[in-house]
PDB file of C-alpha atoms in Angstrom:
ATOM      1  CA  MET U   7      -1.473  -1.083  24.315  1.00 57.00           C
ATOM      2  CA  THR U   8      -4.674  -2.287  25.468  1.00 62.00           C
ATOM      3  CA  ARG U   9      -8.128  -1.175  23.759  1.00 69.00           C
ATOM      4  CA  THR U  10     -11.223  -2.078  25.435  1.00 79.00           C
ATOM      5  CA  THR U  11     -14.649  -1.874  23.945  1.00 87.00           C
ATOM      6  CA  PRO U  12     -17.034   0.344  25.526  1.00 86.00           C
ATOM      7  CA  ALA U  13     -20.227  -1.536  27.051  1.00 89.00           C
ATOM      8  CA  ARG U  14     -23.218  -1.186  25.141  1.00 92.00           C
ATOM      9  CA  PRO U  15     -25.786   1.232  26.291  1.00 92.00           C
ATOM     10  CA  VAL U  16     -28.347  -1.413  26.823  1.00 93.00           C
ATOM     11  CA  ALA U  17     -28.050  -5.025  27.513  1.00 94.00           C
ATOM     12  CA  VAL U  18     -28.709  -6.580  24.526  1.00 95.00           C
ATOM     13  CA  GLU U  19     -30.391  -9.756  25.680  1.00 97.00           C
ATOM     14  CA  ALA U  20     -32.379  -7.982  28.333  1.00 96.00           C
ATOM     15  CA  VAL U  21     -34.252  -6.268  25.801  1.00 95.00           C
ATOM     16  CA  PHE U  22     -34.379  -9.266  23.142  1.00 97.00           C
ATOM     17  CA  PRO U  23     -33.782 -12.531  25.313  1.00 97.00           C
ATOM     18  CA  GLU U  24     -34.194 -14.626  21.880  1.00 96.00           C
ATOM     19  CA  LEU U  25     -30.631 -13.271  20.804  1.00 97.00           C
ATOM     20  CA  ALA U  26     -28.834 -15.185  23.207  1.00 97.00           C
ATOM     21  CA  ALA U  27     -29.313 -18.190  20.805  1.00 97.00           C
ATOM     22  CA  TYR U  28     -27.487 -15.956  18.415  1.00 97.00           C
ATOM     23  CA  ARG U  29     -24.674 -14.434  20.370  1.00 97.00           C
ATOM     24  CA  GLY U  30     -21.508 -14.975  18.832  1.00 95.00           C
ATOM     25  CA  ARG U  31     -17.790 -13.765  19.249  1.00 95.00           C
ATOM     26  CA  THR U  32     -15.540 -11.426  16.877  1.00 95.00           C
ATOM     27  CA  THR U  33     -12.299 -10.001  17.308  1.00 95.00           C
ATOM     28  CA  ARG U  34     -11.770  -6.247  17.229  1.00 94.00           C
ATOM     29  CA  LEU U  35      -8.215  -5.535  15.670  1.00 95.00           C
ATOM     30  CA  HIS U  36      -7.823  -2.253  17.210  1.00 94.00           C
ATOM     31  CA  PRO U  37      -5.306  -1.288  14.424  1.00 95.00           C
ATOM     32  CA  ARG U  38      -3.043   1.770  15.385  1.00 94.00           C
ATOM     33  CA  PRO U  39       0.128   3.483  13.302  1.00 94.00           C
ATOM     34  CA  GLY U  40       3.260   1.224  14.056  1.00 96.00           C
ATOM     35  CA  ARG U  41       6.249  -0.481  12.490  1.00 96.00           C
ATOM     36  CA  PRO U  42       4.757  -4.069  12.189  1.00 97.00           C
ATOM     37  CA  GLY U  43       7.224  -6.645  10.871  1.00 96.00           C
ATOM     38  CA  ARG U  44       6.718  -9.508   8.330  1.00 96.00           C
ATOM     39  CA  HIS U  45       6.446 -12.232  11.146  1.00 96.00           C
ATOM     40  CA  ASP U  46       3.571  -9.787  12.759  1.00 97.00           C
ATOM     41  CA  SER U  47      -0.199  -9.640  12.593  1.00 97.00           C
ATOM     42  CA  HIS U  48      -0.798  -6.311  11.067  1.00 97.00           C
ATOM     43  CA  VAL U  49      -2.597  -4.147   8.519  1.00 96.00           C
ATOM     44  CA  GLY U  50      -0.475  -2.331   5.861  1.00 95.00           C
ATOM     45  CA  GLY U  51       2.991  -3.699   6.988  1.00 95.00           C
ATOM     46  CA  PRO U  52       5.394  -6.135   4.922  1.00 96.00           C
ATOM     47  CA  MET U  53       3.810  -9.463   4.125  1.00 97.00           C
ATOM     48  CA  LEU U  54       5.656 -12.905   4.902  1.00 97.00           C
ATOM     49  CA  TRP U  55       6.332 -13.865   1.380  1.00 97.00           C
ATOM     50  CA  PRO U  56       8.877 -16.431   0.426  1.00 97.00           C
ATOM     51  CA  ILE U  57      11.214 -14.874  -1.913  1.00 96.00           C
ATOM     52  CA  ASP U  58      10.934 -17.642  -4.467  1.00 95.00           C
ATOM     53  CA  GLU U  59       7.287 -17.260  -4.783  1.00 96.00           C
ATOM     54  CA  PRO U  60       5.561 -15.017  -7.428  1.00 96.00           C
ATOM     55  CA  TRP U  61       4.016 -11.889  -5.964  1.00 97.00           C
ATOM     56  CA  PRO U  62       0.177 -11.927  -7.022  1.00 96.00           C
ATOM     57  CA  VAL U  63      -1.149  -9.871  -9.878  1.00 95.00           C
ATOM     58  CA  CYS U  64      -4.388  -9.233 -10.955  1.00 94.00           C
ATOM     59  CA  ARG U  65      -5.385 -10.272 -14.848  1.00 92.00           C
ATOM     60  CA  GLU U  66      -8.665  -9.354 -14.972  1.00 90.00           C
ATOM     61  CA  PRO U  67      -9.957  -6.539 -17.414  1.00 89.00           C
ATOM     62  CA  HIS U  68      -9.552  -3.260 -15.805  1.00 88.00           C
ATOM     63  CA  ALA U  69     -11.789  -0.267 -16.021  1.00 85.00           C
ATOM     64  CA  SER U  70     -10.217   2.949 -17.784  1.00 85.00           C
ATOM     65  CA  GLU U  71      -8.882   5.446 -15.149  1.00 86.00           C
ATOM     66  CA  THR U  72      -7.860   9.182 -15.970  1.00 89.00           C
ATOM     67  CA  GLU U  73      -5.868  10.138 -12.895  1.00 92.00           C
ATOM     68  CA  GLY U  74      -4.061   8.404  -9.703  1.00 93.00           C
ATOM     69  CA  TYR U  75      -2.083   8.604  -6.857  1.00 94.00           C
ATOM     70  CA  ALA U  76       1.739   7.679  -6.781  1.00 94.00           C
ATOM     71  CA  PRO U  77       2.516   5.442  -3.308  1.00 93.00           C
ATOM     72  CA  LYS U  78       5.699   7.467  -3.055  1.00 94.00           C
ATOM     73  CA  GLU U  79       4.101  10.936  -2.988  1.00 95.00           C
ATOM     74  CA  ILE U  80       0.988   9.823  -0.724  1.00 95.00           C
ATOM     75  CA  ARG U  81       3.498   8.892   1.875  1.00 94.00           C
ATOM     76  CA  ALA U  82       5.376  12.053   1.532  1.00 96.00           C
ATOM     77  CA  ALA U  83       2.297  14.020   1.842  1.00 96.00           C
ATOM     78  CA  ARG U  84       0.939  12.266   4.643  1.00 94.00           C
ATOM     79  CA  ALA U  85       4.293  12.837   6.538  1.00 94.00           C
ATOM     80  CA  ALA U  86       3.912  16.713   5.624  1.00 95.00           C
ATOM     81  CA  GLY U  87       0.284  16.674   6.619  1.00 95.00           C
ATOM     82  CA  VAL U  88      -0.985  17.676   3.139  1.00 95.00           C
ATOM     83  CA  TRP U  89      -2.988  16.119   0.345  1.00 94.00           C
ATOM     84  CA  PRO U  90      -0.934  14.617  -2.370  1.00 95.00           C
ATOM     85  CA  ARG U  91      -1.459  15.829  -6.099  1.00 94.00           C
ATOM     86  CA  SER U  92      -3.061  13.341  -8.454  1.00 94.00           C
ATOM     87  CA  ARG U  93      -1.468  12.322 -11.622  1.00 92.00           C
ATOM     88  CA  PRO U  94      -2.638  11.434 -15.116  1.00 92.00           C
ATOM     89  CA  TRP U  95      -3.291   7.570 -15.430  1.00 86.00           C
ATOM     90  CA  PRO U  96      -0.624   6.210 -17.963  1.00 78.00           C
ATOM     91  CA  GLY U  97      -1.972   5.620 -21.439  1.00 63.00           C
ATOM     92  CA  ALA U  98      -2.243   2.595 -23.156  1.00 43.00           C
ATOM     93  CA  GLY U  99       1.017   0.565 -23.212  1.00 43.00           C
ATOM     94  CA  GLY U 100       2.191   2.509 -20.103  1.00 46.00           C
ATOM     95  CA  PRO U 101       3.088   0.749 -16.661  1.00 43.00           C
ATOM     96  CA  GLY U 102      -0.024  -0.769 -14.940  1.00 44.00           C
ATOM     97  CA  GLU U 103      -2.194  -0.191 -18.260  1.00 53.00           C
ATOM     98  CA  GLY U 104      -3.947  -3.391 -20.269  1.00 58.00           C
ATOM     99  CA  GLY U 105      -1.759  -6.087 -18.459  1.00 75.00           C
ATOM    100  CA  PRO U 106      -1.295  -7.605 -15.274  1.00 87.00           C
ATOM    101  CA  THR U 107      -1.457  -5.431 -12.461  1.00 90.00           C
ATOM    102  CA  PRO U 108       0.268  -6.152  -8.799  1.00 93.00           C
ATOM    103  CA  PHE U 109      -1.878  -6.483  -6.272  1.00 95.00           C
ATOM    104  CA  VAL U 110      -1.738  -4.263  -2.896  1.00 95.00           C
ATOM    105  CA  GLY U 111      -1.203  -5.757   0.509  1.00 95.00           C
ATOM    106  CA  LEU U 112      -3.565  -4.779   2.769  1.00 96.00           C
ATOM    107  CA  ALA U 113      -3.405  -6.885   5.849  1.00 97.00           C
ATOM    108  CA  GLN U 114      -1.865 -10.465   7.230  1.00 97.00           C
ATOM    109  CA  PHE U 115      -3.306 -12.190  10.356  1.00 98.00           C
ATOM    110  CA  PHE U 116      -1.996 -15.006  12.314  1.00 97.00           C
ATOM    111  CA  GLY U 117      -4.120 -17.580  14.038  1.00 96.00           C
ATOM    112  CA  ARG U 118      -1.819 -17.256  16.908  1.00 95.00           C
ATOM    113  CA  ASP U 119      -2.868 -13.340  17.374  1.00 95.00           C
ATOM    114  CA  VAL U 120      -6.327 -13.403  16.393  1.00 93.00           C
ATOM    115  CA  PRO U 121      -8.880 -15.632  18.281  1.00 89.00           C
ATOM    116  CA  GLY U 122     -11.471 -15.077  15.823  1.00 85.00           C
ATOM    117  CA  LEU U 123      -9.513 -16.117  12.873  1.00 91.00           C
ATOM    118  CA  ALA U 124     -11.074 -19.428  11.583  1.00 91.00           C
ATOM    119  CA  ALA U 125      -8.687 -22.043  10.013  1.00 92.00           C
ATOM    120  CA  GLY U 126      -8.167 -22.345   6.339  1.00 94.00           C
ATOM    121  CA  PRO U 127      -7.856 -24.697   3.784  1.00 95.00           C
ATOM    122  CA  GLY U 128      -5.757 -27.522   5.204  1.00 95.00           C
ATOM    123  CA  GLY U 129      -5.691 -25.979   8.330  1.00 95.00           C
ATOM    124  CA  ALA U 130      -3.762 -22.909   7.507  1.00 97.00           C
ATOM    125  CA  ASP U 131      -3.142 -20.451  10.234  1.00 96.00           C
ATOM    126  CA  LEU U 132      -2.108 -17.313   8.257  1.00 97.00           C
ATOM    127  CA  VAL U 133      -4.272 -15.400   6.252  1.00 97.00           C
ATOM    128  CA  GLN U 134      -3.109 -12.620   3.763  1.00 98.00           C
ATOM    129  CA  LEU U 135      -5.378 -10.125   2.263  1.00 97.00           C
ATOM    130  CA  PHE U 136      -4.816  -8.132  -1.178  1.00 97.00           C
ATOM    131  CA  ARG U 137      -6.723  -5.962  -3.425  1.00 95.00           C
ATOM    132  CA  CYS U 138      -6.122  -4.676  -7.014  1.00 93.00           C
ATOM    133  CA  PRO U 139      -5.525  -0.987  -7.069  1.00 91.00           C
ATOM    134  CA  ARG U 140      -7.760  -0.601 -10.102  1.00 89.00           C
ATOM    135  CA  THR U 141     -11.328  -0.720 -10.476  1.00 88.00           C
ATOM    136  CA  HIS U 142     -13.321  -3.597 -12.375  1.00 89.00           C
ATOM    137  CA  GLY U 143     -16.600  -2.948 -14.555  1.00 85.00           C
ATOM    138  CA  ARG U 144     -19.145  -0.602 -14.937  1.00 82.00           C
ATOM    139  CA  TYR U 145     -19.845  -0.317 -11.008  1.00 81.00           C
ATOM    140  CA  LEU U 146     -15.977   0.153 -10.521  1.00 84.00           C
ATOM    141  CA  GLU U 147     -15.989  -3.200  -8.639  1.00 86.00           C
ATOM    142  CA  ARG U 148     -12.987  -4.169  -6.475  1.00 88.00           C
ATOM    143  CA  GLU U 149     -10.953  -7.258  -6.799  1.00 91.00           C
ATOM    144  CA  TYR U 150      -9.573  -9.031  -3.574  1.00 95.00           C
ATOM    145  CA  LEU U 151      -7.232 -11.744  -3.013  1.00 96.00           C
ATOM    146  CA  LEU U 152      -7.155 -14.087   0.158  1.00 96.00           C
ATOM    147  CA  ARG U 153      -3.958 -16.112   0.416  1.00 97.00           C
ATOM    148  CA  TRP U 154      -3.760 -18.769   3.153  1.00 97.00           C
ATOM    149  CA  ARG U 155      -0.468 -20.389   4.253  1.00 97.00           C
ATOM    150  CA  PRO U 156       0.445 -22.594   7.314  1.00 97.00           C
ATOM    151  CA  ALA U 157       2.374 -20.143   9.348  1.00 97.00           C
ATOM    152  CA  ALA U 158       5.181 -22.421  10.812  1.00 96.00           C
ATOM    153  CA  GLN U 159       5.977 -23.761   7.338  1.00 95.00           C
ATOM    154  CA  THR U 160       6.321 -20.218   5.903  1.00 96.00           C
ATOM    155  CA  GLU U 161       8.283 -18.806   8.601  1.00 96.00           C
ATOM    156  CA  ARG U 162      10.861 -21.457   7.923  1.00 95.00           C
ATOM    157  CA  ALA U 163      11.489 -20.302   4.441  1.00 95.00           C
ATOM    158  CA  ASP U 164      15.224 -19.445   3.736  1.00 93.00           C
ATOM    159  CA  ARG U 165      14.315 -15.879   2.406  1.00 96.00           C
ATOM    160  CA  PHE U 166      11.570 -13.357   2.290  1.00 97.00           C
ATOM    161  CA  LEU U 167      10.707 -10.982  -0.272  1.00 96.00           C
ATOM    162  CA  PRO U 168      12.329  -7.716   1.129  1.00 93.00           C
ATOM    163  CA  ALA U 169       9.507  -5.352  -0.461  1.00 91.00           C
ATOM    164  CA  ALA U 170       6.554  -5.923  -2.663  1.00 92.00           C
ATOM    165  CA  PRO U 171       6.241  -4.684  -6.157  1.00 92.00           C
ATOM    166  CA  GLU U 172       5.208  -0.981  -6.053  1.00 87.00           C
ATOM    167  CA  VAL U 173       2.128  -0.188  -7.940  1.00 88.00           C
ATOM    168  CA  PRO U 174       2.563   3.268 -10.442  1.00 87.00           C
ATOM    169  CA  LEU U 175      -0.631   4.568  -9.071  1.00 91.00           C
ATOM    170  CA  LEU U 176      -3.408   3.997  -6.849  1.00 91.00           C
ATOM    171  CA  ARG U 177      -7.128   5.280  -7.676  1.00 89.00           C
ATOM    172  CA  TRP U 178      -7.649   6.809  -4.691  1.00 90.00           C
ATOM    173  CA  GLU U 179      -5.254   8.208  -2.125  1.00 91.00           C
ATOM    174  CA  HIS U 180      -6.768   6.495   0.878  1.00 91.00           C
ATOM    175  CA  GLU U 181      -6.426   3.379  -0.445  1.00 90.00           C
ATOM    176  CA  LEU U 182      -2.791   3.119   0.158  1.00 93.00           C
ATOM    177  CA  PRO U 183      -2.868   1.183   3.683  1.00 92.00           C
ATOM    178  CA  GLU U 184      -0.752   2.913   6.651  1.00 94.00           C
ATOM    179  CA  PRO U 185       1.492   0.626   8.327  1.00 96.00           C
ATOM    180  CA  CYS U 186      -0.475  -0.368  11.827  1.00 96.00           C
ATOM    181  CA  VAL U 187      -0.006  -2.764  14.390  1.00 96.00           C
ATOM    182  CA  VAL U 188      -2.980  -4.704  15.873  1.00 95.00           C
ATOM    183  CA  HIS U 189      -4.316  -5.108  19.584  1.00 94.00           C
ATOM    184  CA  PRO U 190      -6.935  -7.860  19.342  1.00 94.00           C
ATOM    185  CA  GLU U 191      -9.809  -7.992  21.586  1.00 94.00           C
ATOM    186  CA  GLU U 192     -12.690 -10.526  21.677  1.00 94.00           C
ATOM    187  CA  VAL U 193     -16.256  -9.047  22.092  1.00 94.00           C
ATOM    188  CA  ASP U 194     -19.793 -10.275  21.423  1.00 95.00           C
ATOM    189  CA  THR U 195     -21.592  -9.704  18.630  1.00 96.00           C
ATOM    190  CA  TYR U 196     -24.927 -10.322  17.227  1.00 97.00           C
ATOM    191  CA  PRO U 197     -26.522 -10.636  13.567  1.00 96.00           C
ATOM    192  CA  TRP U 198     -27.651  -7.705  11.758  1.00 92.00           C
ATOM    193  CA  ALA U 199     -31.555  -7.680  11.663  1.00 92.00           C
ATOM    194  CA  GLU U 200     -32.458  -7.629   7.995  1.00 88.00           C
ATOM    195  CA  ASP U 201     -34.139 -10.002   5.465  1.00 86.00           C
ATOM    196  CA  ASP U 202     -33.465 -13.660   6.590  1.00 86.00           C
ATOM    197  CA  THR U 203     -30.684 -12.952   8.938  1.00 91.00           C
ATOM    198  CA  LEU U 204     -33.099 -13.663  11.940  1.00 95.00           C
ATOM    199  CA  PRO U 205     -36.393 -14.839  12.500  1.00 96.00           C
ATOM    200  CA  ALA U 206     -38.878 -12.369  10.830  1.00 96.00           C
ATOM    201  CA  ALA U 207     -40.874 -12.058  14.217  1.00 97.00           C
ATOM    202  CA  LEU U 208     -37.683 -10.983  15.839  1.00 97.00           C
ATOM    203  CA  ILE U 209     -36.824  -8.551  13.121  1.00 96.00           C
ATOM    204  CA  ALA U 210     -40.146  -7.079  13.580  1.00 97.00           C
ATOM    205  CA  ARG U 211     -39.775  -6.581  17.512  1.00 97.00           C
ATOM    206  CA  ILE U 212     -36.356  -5.123  16.835  1.00 97.00           C
ATOM    207  CA  ASP U 213     -37.526  -2.543  14.388  1.00 96.00           C
ATOM    208  CA  ALA U 214     -40.763  -1.748  16.626  1.00 97.00           C
ATOM    209  CA  TRP U 215     -37.958  -0.939  19.269  1.00 96.00           C
ATOM    210  CA  ASP U 216     -35.693   1.115  16.748  1.00 96.00           C
ATOM    211  CA  ASP U 217     -39.025   3.163  15.886  1.00 96.00           C
ATOM    212  CA  ALA U 218     -39.914   3.735  19.631  1.00 96.00           C
ATOM    213  CA  GLN U 219     -36.368   4.905  20.499  1.00 95.00           C
ATOM    214  CA  THR U 220     -36.501   7.395  17.537  1.00 95.00           C
ATOM    215  CA  ALA U 221     -39.984   8.882  18.704  1.00 95.00           C
ATOM    216  CA  ALA U 222     -38.708   9.184  22.373  1.00 94.00           C
ATOM    217  CA  GLY U 223     -34.950  10.481  21.489  1.00 91.00           C
ATOM    218  CA  GLY U 224     -35.054  11.789  17.716  1.00 91.00           C
ATOM    219  CA  ARG U 225     -32.689  10.933  14.753  1.00 87.00           C
ATOM    220  CA  TYR U 226     -29.742  10.238  16.888  1.00 90.00           C
ATOM    221  CA  ALA U 227     -31.454   8.092  19.176  1.00 93.00           C
ATOM    222  CA  LEU U 228     -29.975   4.510  19.989  1.00 92.00           C
ATOM    223  CA  ASN U 229     -30.884   1.736  17.123  1.00 94.00           C
ATOM    224  CA  TYR U 230     -30.162  -1.854  17.176  1.00 96.00           C
ATOM    225  CA  GLN U 231     -27.995  -1.842  14.191  1.00 92.00           C
ATOM    226  CA  GLY U 232     -25.809   0.809  15.216  1.00 90.00           C
ATOM    227  CA  ALA U 233     -25.636   0.422  19.017  1.00 92.00           C
ATOM    228  CA  LEU U 234     -26.473  -3.234  19.892  1.00 94.00           C
ATOM    229  CA  SER U 235     -25.449  -5.597  16.985  1.00 94.00           C
ATOM    230  CA  ILE U 236     -22.185  -5.485  15.476  1.00 92.00           C
ATOM    231  CA  PRO U 237     -19.308  -3.625  17.393  1.00 91.00           C
ATOM    232  CA  PRO U 238     -17.741  -1.099  15.330  1.00 88.00           C
ATOM    233  CA  GLY U 239     -14.113  -0.850  14.011  1.00 89.00           C
ATOM    234  CA  TRP U 240     -11.736  -3.606  12.161  1.00 91.00           C
ATOM    235  CA  ARG U 241     -12.937  -6.923  12.891  1.00 92.00           C
ATOM    236  CA  VAL U 242     -12.190 -10.605  12.206  1.00 93.00           C
ATOM    237  CA  GLY U 243     -14.921 -13.144  12.725  1.00 91.00           C
ATOM    238  CA  GLY U 244     -18.234 -13.101  13.752  1.00 91.00           C
ATOM    239  CA  TYR U 245     -21.508 -11.660  11.828  1.00 92.00           C
ATOM    240  CA  PRO U 246     -21.046  -9.217   8.909  1.00 87.00           C
ATOM    241  CA  SER U 247     -22.156  -5.626   9.001  1.00 84.00           C
ATOM    242  CA  TRP U 248     -24.620  -4.619   5.785  1.00 76.00           C
ATOM    243  CA  ALA U 249     -24.290  -0.945   6.562  1.00 68.00           C
ATOM    244  CA  SER U 250     -23.841  -0.382   2.751  1.00 63.00           C
ATOM    245  CA  THR U 251     -25.819  -2.840   0.714  1.00 67.00           C
ATOM    246  CA  GLY U 252     -28.004  -5.012   2.876  1.00 68.00           C
ATOM    247  CA  PRO U 253     -27.520  -8.568   2.750  1.00 66.00           C
ATOM    248  CA  LEU U 254     -27.748  -9.406  -1.191  1.00 61.00           C
ATOM    249  CA  ASP U 255     -28.343 -12.991  -2.921  1.00 63.00           C
ATOM    250  CA  ILE U 256     -25.853 -12.674  -5.732  1.00 53.00           C
ATOM    251  CA  ALA U 257     -25.805 -16.267  -6.816  1.00 51.00           C
TER     252      ALA U 257
END
C-alpha cells in the first residue's frame, strides 16, 4: 500500500531561500496494522533474534509503580474495542520488581527497506529498538536500547527466538506496540528553528513570518515548525523534531 505525503502548503525555499542549504531527506514509515515477520522491517512485530542470544534486560534502578496493564489483557481489550483494566503492580520480590526487567521490542528496520537508515557500527544495516516497560528516576524517565546487527549474517542463524519474553505489566496501556507493516517514503525535511539549529538571523525571519501568519489567520494559521519543517508521522533519518522539549544541552 503506497502512502504519499501531501505537498507543503507553501514552497519552503521560495519563502526562505537560505533553507536550500539545509534541505535534508527523511524516510516516513507510514506504519499500518498488519502481520510482519521477523525478516521484515516493522513496528511492534517479532524481532530477528538468534535463539542462543540472551534477550536484553534493563538492570537500572526502577521507580516504584502502583499499577499497570498486562500485555495479554491489552491485546484482548483492543480486539474487543474496550479499555483494559489495570492491575496492582507486584510488590517487592514479585515478578518484575526489584530485579532485571526484560525490554519490550518496539521496532526493527533493515537498511534495504529504509533509505534514511544510516549504517551502524561496523556497517551494520539492521537496527532494533527496545524500551524498558518501567520508569526511572523522579521524572519518570524512559530507558531505550538500540541493537545494531549485520542483517545478512544474522539471517543465517540456525534458529530464532520464537517469541520475546513477556513482561508482567506495562506502565501504560498505549505502550504495547501494535504489530504494523511499514511503507517507507523519502521526503524533504528542514531543521527545527530554535536555539542554534539555524543561523540566528534566519530564525528571526522565520519567527517574524510565523507572527504575520498568526496575525492574518489566527491561532490555527500556518507556521514553520508545524507545516513546513519536519514532516509528520513516524520517520527515520533527517532532522529531529523538538516539539516537546526544545533542543537541550544535557552534557
